Amino acid sequence: MSFFVTLEGPEGGGKTSQAKYLADALTQADFDVLLTREPGGTEISDQIRNVLMAIENTSMDPSTEFLLFSASRAQLVRAIIRPHLDNGGVVVSDRYFHSSWAYQGYGHRLDLNALRQITDFATDGLSPDLILLLDLPVEIGLQRRLSGGSWNRLDAYEKQFHQRVREGYRTMAEANTEDWVMFDASEPSDAVREQILNIVLRRLSQD
Ligand code: TYD
């Protein structure tokens, strides 16, 4: 039985380690799990990621950003995600298209309807079965990023931008409480880890 779950949220919410914990726990529970991340996840997508993250690309327009994220995603879906789901596996992805809607749509105010159409084309209509939103206040998230030392071009946008991103995520989650589950990522990560695993296992047993 295939299942596609994504982790989303603003900077510093611990998505990457939570995605890894979740993938490991599901593997131990005997699911055939593939862990991936965006932007990246294939060799071609990693090359696109390097262009997106390069600190010198300060003049990149948000529409270029969106199209590069979408191009990277198109490759990841067709080369990795779709084949694994077609084999009946579970895919855990650290970010997916809702990141583009939150950052380029809500954050940079690109037209959400246009983004939806391009996303539909890029992903061949593949939506996640479950979206886990690791929500936390912008100040805490950016502080964690700074002390973590992996600062990139996109982290450097102004604070109001990150605020719009957070609000955008919350708006999407509140509009569709069936597919989205929101967690308080300012809590200790082991508490969040348990909550995530319980919800995913419950959803897997329902499907
Ligand atoms: P990364 O260092 O992988 O960060 P994180 O640990 O926060 O996931 O950087 C990914 C950055 O790219 C992050 O700032 C969010 C941004 N992003 C977008 O703006 N749009 C997108 O579609 C995706 C996938 C990521």
PDB file of C-alpha atoms and ligand atoms in Angstrom:
ATOM      1  CA  MET A   1       0.000   0.000   0.000  1.00  0.00           C
ATOM      2  CA  SER A   2       1.547   3.307  -1.051  1.00  0.00           C
ATOM      3  CA  PHE A   3       1.639   6.398   1.141  1.00  0.00           C
ATOM      4  CA  PHE A   4       3.199   9.821   0.581  1.00  0.00           C
ATOM      5  CA  VAL A   5       3.903  12.060   3.568  1.00  0.00           C
ATOM      6  CA  THR A   6       5.651  15.445   3.520  1.00  0.00           C
ATOM      7  CA  LEU A   7       7.154  17.629   6.253  1.00  0.00           C
ATOM      8  CA  GLU A   8       6.676  21.353   5.882  1.00  0.00           C
ATOM      9  CA  GLY A   9       7.262  24.526   7.819  1.00  0.00           C
ATOM     10  CA  PRO A  10       9.401  27.607   8.288  1.00  0.00           C
ATOM     11  CA  GLU A  11      13.141  27.564   8.989  1.00  0.00           C
ATOM     12  CA  GLY A  12      14.464  25.924  12.127  1.00  0.00           C
ATOM     13  CA  GLY A  13      11.505  23.665  12.924  1.00  0.00           C
ATOM     14  CA  GLY A  14      13.633  20.513  12.740  1.00  0.00           C
ATOM     15  CA  LYS A  15      12.008  19.052   9.607  1.00  0.00           C
ATOM     16  CA  THR A  16      15.162  17.332   8.445  1.00  0.00           C
ATOM     17  CA  SER A  17      15.797  15.395  11.662  1.00  0.00           C
ATOM     18  CA  GLN A  18      12.089  14.643  12.123  1.00  0.00           C
ATOM     19  CA  ALA A  19      11.900  13.284   8.565  1.00  0.00           C
ATOM     20  CA  LYS A  20      14.848  11.015   9.308  1.00  0.00           C
ATOM     21  CA  TYR A  21      13.378   9.757  12.613  1.00  0.00           C
ATOM     22  CA  LEU A  22      10.078   9.079  10.918  1.00  0.00           C
ATOM     23  CA  ALA A  23      11.645   7.236   7.985  1.00  0.00           C
ATOM     24  CA  ASP A  24      13.761   5.106  10.372  1.00  0.00           C
ATOM     25  CA  ALA A  25      10.799   4.270  12.608  1.00  0.00           C
ATOM     26  CA  LEU A  26       8.616   3.270   9.641  1.00  0.00           C
ATOM     27  CA  THR A  27      11.427   1.147   8.214  1.00  0.00           C
ATOM     28  CA  GLN A  28      11.669  -0.640  11.572  1.00  0.00           C
ATOM     29  CA  ALA A  29       7.922  -1.212  11.399  1.00  0.00           C
ATOM     30  CA  ASP A  30       8.584  -3.038   8.112  1.00  0.00           C
ATOM     31  CA  PHE A  31       7.398  -0.444   5.633  1.00  0.00           C
ATOM     32  CA  ASP A  32       9.369   0.020   2.412  1.00  0.00           C
ATOM     33  CA  VAL A  33      10.414   3.632   3.021  1.00  0.00           C
ATOM     34  CA  LEU A  34      12.123   6.147   0.798  1.00  0.00           C
ATOM     35  CA  LEU A  35      13.349   9.398   2.384  1.00  0.00           C
ATOM     36  CA  THR A  36      13.924  12.359   0.125  1.00  0.00           C
ATOM     37  CA  ARG A  37      14.245  16.120   0.335  1.00  0.00           C
ATOM     38  CA  GLU A  38      13.557  19.269  -1.647  1.00  0.00           C
ATOM     39  CA  PRO A  39      15.159  21.041  -3.318  1.00  0.00           C
ATOM     40  CA  GLY A  40      17.304  18.108  -4.422  1.00  0.00           C
ATOM     41  CA  GLY A  41      16.836  14.371  -4.210  1.00  0.00           C
ATOM     42  CA  THR A  42      18.250  13.442  -7.626  1.00  0.00           C
ATOM     43  CA  GLU A  43      21.573  14.372  -9.246  1.00  0.00           C
ATOM     44  CA  ILE A  44      19.842  16.782 -11.615  1.00  0.00           C
ATOM     45  CA  SER A  45      17.733  18.261  -8.814  1.00  0.00           C
ATOM     46  CA  ASP A  46      20.890  18.742  -6.715  1.00  0.00           C
ATOM     47  CA  GLN A  47      22.452  20.766  -9.536  1.00  0.00           C
ATOM     48  CA  ILE A  48      19.345  22.976  -9.628  1.00  0.00           C
ATOM     49  CA  ARG A  49      19.541  23.255  -5.816  1.00  0.00           C
ATOM     50  CA  ASN A  50      23.083  24.642  -6.073  1.00  0.00           C
ATOM     51  CA  VAL A  51      21.880  27.452  -8.357  1.00  0.00           C
ATOM     52  CA  LEU A  52      18.981  28.239  -6.005  1.00  0.00           C
ATOM     53  CA  MET A  53      21.075  28.309  -2.828  1.00  0.00           C
ATOM     54  CA  ALA A  54      24.198  30.068  -4.145  1.00  0.00           C
ATOM     55  CA  ILE A  55      24.785  33.072  -1.939  1.00  0.00           C
ATOM     56  CA  GLU A  56      25.933  35.158  -4.960  1.00  0.00           C
ATOM     57  CA  ASN A  57      22.604  34.807  -6.824  1.00  0.00           C
ATOM     58  CA  THR A  58      21.055  37.764  -4.996  1.00  0.00           C
ATOM     59  CA  SER A  59      19.360  39.105  -8.149  1.00  0.00           C
ATOM     60  CA  MET A  60      17.234  35.978  -8.698  1.00  0.00           C
ATOM     61  CA  ASP A  61      13.605  36.902  -9.287  1.00  0.00           C
ATOM     62  CA  PRO A  62      10.980  34.983  -7.219  1.00  0.00           C
ATOM     63  CA  SER A  63       9.376  33.733 -10.448  1.00  0.00           C
ATOM     64  CA  THR A  64      12.743  32.246 -11.518  1.00  0.00           C
ATOM     65  CA  GLU A  65      13.031  30.748  -8.059  1.00  0.00           C
ATOM     66  CA  PHE A  66       9.616  29.159  -8.356  1.00  0.00           C
ATOM     67  CA  LEU A  67      10.304  27.711 -11.803  1.00  0.00           C
ATOM     68  CA  LEU A  68      13.638  26.240 -10.677  1.00  0.00           C
ATOM     69  CA  PHE A  69      12.016  24.642  -7.616  1.00  0.00           C
ATOM     70  CA  SER A  70       9.318  23.268  -9.915  1.00  0.00           C
ATOM     71  CA  ALA A  71      11.865  21.932 -12.412  1.00  0.00           C
ATOM     72  CA  SER A  72      13.765  20.194  -9.636  1.00  0.00           C
ATOM     73  CA  ARG A  73      10.479  18.747  -8.358  1.00  0.00           C
ATOM     74  CA  ALA A  74       9.418  17.494 -11.812  1.00  0.00           C
ATOM     75  CA  GLN A  75      12.591  15.427 -11.972  1.00  0.00           C
ATOM     76  CA  LEU A  76      12.247  14.146  -8.397  1.00  0.00           C
ATOM     77  CA  VAL A  77       8.623  13.055  -8.900  1.00  0.00           C
ATOM     78  CA  ARG A  78       9.272  11.150 -12.105  1.00  0.00           C
ATOM     79  CA  ALA A  79      12.655   9.643 -11.222  1.00  0.00           C
ATOM     80  CA  ILE A  80      12.139   8.785  -7.542  1.00  0.00           C
ATOM     81  CA  ILE A  81       8.796   9.453  -5.860  1.00  0.00           C
ATOM     82  CA  ARG A  82       6.301   8.092  -8.367  1.00  0.00           C
ATOM     83  CA  PRO A  83       8.194   4.833  -9.059  1.00  0.00           C
ATOM     84  CA  HIS A  84       8.478   4.114  -5.321  1.00  0.00           C
ATOM     85  CA  LEU A  85       4.773   4.759  -4.745  1.00  0.00           C
ATOM     86  CA  ASP A  86       3.916   2.617  -7.767  1.00  0.00           C
ATOM     87  CA  ASN A  87       5.816  -0.216  -6.068  1.00  0.00           C
ATOM     88  CA  GLY A  88       3.601   0.126  -3.008  1.00  0.00           C
ATOM     89  CA  GLY A  89       6.187   1.967  -0.899  1.00  0.00           C
ATOM     90  CA  VAL A  90       6.046   4.846   1.589  1.00  0.00           C
ATOM     91  CA  VAL A  91       7.717   8.143   0.638  1.00  0.00           C
ATOM     92  CA  VAL A  92       8.761  10.675   3.302  1.00  0.00           C
ATOM     93  CA  SER A  93       9.778  14.023   1.816  1.00  0.00           C
ATOM     94  CA  ASP A  94      11.468  16.883   3.645  1.00  0.00           C
ATOM     95  CA  ARG A  95       9.519  19.678   1.832  1.00  0.00           C
ATOM     96  CA  TYR A  96       7.447  19.425  -1.374  1.00  0.00           C
ATOM     97  CA  PHE A  97       5.301  21.804  -3.408  1.00  0.00           C
ATOM     98  CA  HIS A  98       3.640  23.449  -0.400  1.00  0.00           C
ATOM     99  CA  SER A  99       7.067  24.996   0.305  1.00  0.00           C
ATOM    100  CA  SER A 100       6.795  26.815  -3.024  1.00  0.00           C
ATOM    101  CA  TRP A 101       3.282  27.985  -2.231  1.00  0.00           C
ATOM    102  CA  ALA A 102       4.394  29.206   1.212  1.00  0.00           C
ATOM    103  CA  TYR A 103       7.704  30.859   0.200  1.00  0.00           C
ATOM    104  CA  GLN A 104       7.164  32.017  -3.384  1.00  0.00           C
ATOM    105  CA  GLY A 105       3.359  32.356  -3.099  1.00  0.00           C
ATOM    106  CA  TYR A 106       2.611  33.748   0.370  1.00  0.00           C
ATOM    107  CA  GLY A 107       6.173  34.994   1.065  1.00  0.00           C
ATOM    108  CA  HIS A 108       6.932  36.693  -2.265  1.00  0.00           C
ATOM    109  CA  ARG A 109       3.276  37.224  -3.173  1.00  0.00           C
ATOM    110  CA  LEU A 110       3.352  35.410  -6.536  1.00  0.00           C
ATOM    111  CA  ASP A 111      -0.113  34.582  -7.842  1.00  0.00           C
ATOM    112  CA  LEU A 112      -1.250  31.398  -6.096  1.00  0.00           C
ATOM    113  CA  ASN A 113      -3.526  30.328  -8.939  1.00  0.00           C
ATOM    114  CA  ALA A 114      -0.651  30.432 -11.411  1.00  0.00           C
ATOM    115  CA  LEU A 115       1.539  28.512  -8.964  1.00  0.00           C
ATOM    116  CA  ARG A 116      -1.132  25.825  -8.595  1.00  0.00           C
ATOM    117  CA  GLN A 117      -1.352  25.304 -12.349  1.00  0.00           C
ATOM    118  CA  ILE A 118       2.393  25.065 -12.855  1.00  0.00           C
ATOM    119  CA  THR A 119       2.677  22.771  -9.825  1.00  0.00           C
ATOM    120  CA  ASP A 120       0.024  20.490 -11.252  1.00  0.00           C
ATOM    121  CA  PHE A 121       2.038  20.204 -14.468  1.00  0.00           C
ATOM    122  CA  ALA A 122       5.387  19.794 -12.678  1.00  0.00           C
ATOM    123  CA  THR A 123       4.166  17.080 -10.318  1.00  0.00           C
ATOM    124  CA  ASP A 124       1.870  15.336 -12.775  1.00  0.00           C
ATOM    125  CA  GLY A 125      -0.885  15.981 -10.221  1.00  0.00           C
ATOM    126  CA  LEU A 126       0.829  14.069  -7.402  1.00  0.00           C
ATOM    127  CA  SER A 127      -0.279  15.428  -4.006  1.00  0.00           C
ATOM    128  CA  PRO A 128       0.817  14.109  -0.601  1.00  0.00           C
ATOM    129  CA  ASP A 129      -1.562  11.891   1.403  1.00  0.00           C
ATOM    130  CA  LEU A 130      -0.523  13.696   4.584  1.00  0.00           C
ATOM    131  CA  ILE A 131       1.283  16.980   5.277  1.00  0.00           C
ATOM    132  CA  LEU A 132       2.978  17.489   8.654  1.00  0.00           C
ATOM    133  CA  LEU A 133       3.400  21.176   9.471  1.00  0.00           C
ATOM    134  CA  LEU A 134       6.177  21.925  11.981  1.00  0.00           C
ATOM    135  CA  ASP A 135       5.023  25.359  13.069  1.00  0.00           C
ATOM    136  CA  LEU A 136       7.056  27.725  15.234  1.00  0.00           C
ATOM    137  CA  PRO A 137       7.537  31.459  15.767  1.00  0.00           C
ATOM    138  CA  VAL A 138       9.825  33.080  13.192  1.00  0.00           C
ATOM    139  CA  GLU A 139      12.211  34.486  15.831  1.00  0.00           C
ATOM    140  CA  ILE A 140      12.903  31.056  17.325  1.00  0.00           C
ATOM    141  CA  GLY A 141      13.282  29.424  13.911  1.00  0.00           C
ATOM    142  CA  LEU A 142      15.755  31.949  12.526  1.00  0.00           C
ATOM    143  CA  GLN A 143      17.747  31.889  15.763  1.00  0.00           C
ATOM    144  CA  ARG A 144      18.052  28.105  15.504  1.00  0.00           C
ATOM    145  CA  ARG A 145      19.172  28.415  11.866  1.00  0.00           C
ATOM    146  CA  LEU A 146      21.829  30.996  12.731  1.00  0.00           C
ATOM    147  CA  SER A 147      23.266  28.904  15.547  1.00  0.00           C
ATOM    148  CA  GLY A 148      23.087  25.766  13.366  1.00  0.00           C
ATOM    149  CA  GLY A 149      25.507  27.366  10.902  1.00  0.00           C
ATOM    150  CA  SER A 150      23.934  26.340   7.559  1.00  0.00           C
ATOM    151  CA  TRP A 151      22.727  29.805   6.521  1.00  0.00           C
ATOM    152  CA  ASN A 152      21.820  30.130   2.803  1.00  0.00           C
ATOM    153  CA  ARG A 153      20.618  32.815   0.377  1.00  0.00           C
ATOM    154  CA  LEU A 154      16.952  32.106   1.090  1.00  0.00           C
ATOM    155  CA  ASP A 155      17.324  32.395   4.870  1.00  0.00           C
ATOM    156  CA  ALA A 156      18.527  35.967   4.404  1.00  0.00           C
ATOM    157  CA  TYR A 157      15.172  37.393   3.276  1.00  0.00           C
ATOM    158  CA  GLU A 158      13.762  39.902   5.758  1.00  0.00           C
ATOM    159  CA  LYS A 159      11.819  38.909   8.844  1.00  0.00           C
ATOM    160  CA  GLN A 160       8.427  40.042   7.465  1.00  0.00           C
ATOM    161  CA  PHE A 161       8.975  37.638   4.578  1.00  0.00           C
ATOM    162  CA  HIS A 162       9.436  34.728   7.002  1.00  0.00           C
ATOM    163  CA  GLN A 163       6.373  35.909   8.907  1.00  0.00           C
ATOM    164  CA  ARG A 164       4.262  35.727   5.729  1.00  0.00           C
ATOM    165  CA  VAL A 165       5.657  32.258   5.046  1.00  0.00           C
ATOM    166  CA  ARG A 166       4.604  31.078   8.503  1.00  0.00           C
ATOM    167  CA  GLU A 167       1.143  32.600   8.164  1.00  0.00           C
ATOM    168  CA  GLY A 168       0.789  31.095   4.666  1.00  0.00           C
ATOM    169  CA  TYR A 169       1.495  27.637   6.020  1.00  0.00           C
ATOM    170  CA  ARG A 170      -1.018  28.098   8.831  1.00  0.00           C
ATOM    171  CA  THR A 171      -3.645  29.314   6.351  1.00  0.00           C
ATOM    172  CA  MET A 172      -3.157  26.249   4.139  1.00  0.00           C
ATOM    173  CA  ALA A 173      -3.277  23.895   7.133  1.00  0.00           C
ATOM    174  CA  GLU A 174      -6.420  25.481   8.563  1.00  0.00           C
ATOM    175  CA  ALA A 175      -8.169  25.308   5.175  1.00  0.00           C
ATOM    176  CA  ASN A 176      -7.660  21.549   4.903  1.00  0.00           C
ATOM    177  CA  THR A 177      -7.505  19.853   8.283  1.00  0.00           C
ATOM    178  CA  GLU A 178      -8.002  16.442   6.734  1.00  0.00           C
ATOM    179  CA  ASP A 179      -4.680  16.386   4.882  1.00  0.00           C
ATOM    180  CA  TRP A 180      -2.687  18.713   7.177  1.00  0.00           C
ATOM    181  CA  VAL A 181      -1.647  18.166  10.796  1.00  0.00           C
ATOM    182  CA  MET A 182       0.044  21.000  12.662  1.00  0.00           C
ATOM    183  CA  PHE A 183       2.676  20.484  15.405  1.00  0.00           C
ATOM    184  CA  ASP A 184       4.211  22.953  17.821  1.00  0.00           C
ATOM    185  CA  ALA A 185       7.857  22.667  16.768  1.00  0.00           C
ATOM    186  CA  SER A 186       9.037  24.928  19.583  1.00  0.00           C
ATOM    187  CA  GLU A 187       8.413  21.925  21.887  1.00  0.00           C
ATOM    188  CA  PRO A 188      11.288  19.487  22.546  1.00  0.00           C
ATOM    189  CA  SER A 189      11.957  17.446  19.437  1.00  0.00           C
ATOM    190  CA  ASP A 190      11.446  14.030  21.074  1.00  0.00           C
ATOM    191  CA  ALA A 191       7.896  14.989  22.087  1.00  0.00           C
ATOM    192  CA  VAL A 192       7.156  16.127  18.520  1.00  0.00           C
ATOM    193  CA  ARG A 193       8.748  12.942  17.181  1.00  0.00           C
ATOM    194  CA  GLU A 194       6.339  10.747  19.154  1.00  0.00           C
ATOM    195  CA  GLN A 195       3.300  12.770  18.047  1.00  0.00           C
ATOM    196  CA  ILE A 196       4.345  12.543  14.403  1.00  0.00           C
ATOM    197  CA  LEU A 197       4.925   8.803  14.516  1.00  0.00           C
ATOM    198  CA  ASN A 198       1.577   8.149  16.201  1.00  0.00           C
ATOM    199  CA  ILE A 199      -0.327  10.137  13.610  1.00  0.00           C
ATOM    200  CA  VAL A 200       1.449   8.581  10.651  1.00  0.00           C
ATOM    201  CA  LEU A 201       0.976   5.030  11.979  1.00  0.00           C
ATOM    202  CA  ARG A 202      -2.701   5.729  12.573  1.00  0.00           C
ATOM    203  CA  ARG A 203      -3.097   7.042   9.006  1.00  0.00           C
ATOM    204  CA  LEU A 204      -1.218   4.078   7.569  1.00  0.00           C
ATOM    205  CA  SER A 205      -3.490   1.641   9.375  1.00  0.00           C
ATOM    206  CA  GLN A 206      -6.576   3.424   7.994  1.00  0.00           C
ATOM    207  CA  ASP A 207      -5.455   3.391   4.361  1.00  0.00           C
TER     208      ASP A 207
HETATM  209  P1  TYD B   1      17.452  24.059   3.190  1.00  0.00           P
HETATM  210  O1  TYD B   1      18.811  24.490   3.609  1.00  0.00           O
HETATM  211  O2  TYD B   1      17.282  22.751   2.563  1.00  0.00           O
HETATM  212  O3  TYD B   1      16.517  24.268   4.370  1.00  0.00           O
HETATM  213  P2  TYD B   1      15.504  23.728   5.372  1.00  0.00           P
HETATM  214  O4  TYD B   1      16.335  23.007   6.383  1.00  0.00           O
HETATM  215  O5  TYD B   1      14.889  24.977   5.900  1.00  0.00           O
HETATM  216  O6  TYD B   1      14.537  22.863   4.611  1.00  0.00           O
HETATM  217  O7  TYD B   1      16.873  25.206   2.284  1.00  0.00           O
HETATM  218  C1  TYD B   1      15.695  25.126   1.666  1.00  0.00           C
HETATM  219  C2  TYD B   1      15.265  26.546   1.461  1.00  0.00           C
HETATM  220  O8  TYD B   1      14.531  26.636   0.255  1.00  0.00           O
HETATM  221  C3  TYD B   1      14.371  27.038   2.569  1.00  0.00           C
HETATM  222  O9  TYD B   1      14.694  28.390   2.843  1.00  0.00           O
HETATM  223  C4  TYD B   1      13.000  26.995   1.941  1.00  0.00           C
HETATM  224  C5  TYD B   1      13.280  27.245   0.493  1.00  0.00           C
HETATM  225  N1  TYD B   1      12.317  26.690  -0.457  1.00  0.00           N
HETATM  226  C6  TYD B   1      11.512  27.549  -1.195  1.00  0.00           C
HETATM  227  O10 TYD B   1      11.614  28.779  -1.041  1.00  0.00           O
HETATM  228  N2  TYD B   1      10.615  27.024  -2.081  1.00  0.00           N
HETATM  229  C7  TYD B   1      10.518  25.683  -2.299  1.00  0.00           C
HETATM  230  O11 TYD B   1       9.702  25.222  -3.129  1.00  0.00           O
HETATM  231  C8  TYD B   1      11.357  24.799  -1.535  1.00  0.00           C
HETATM  232  C9  TYD B   1      11.281  23.318  -1.741  1.00  0.00           C
HETATM  233  C10 TYD B   1      12.247  25.350  -0.628  1.00  0.00           C
END
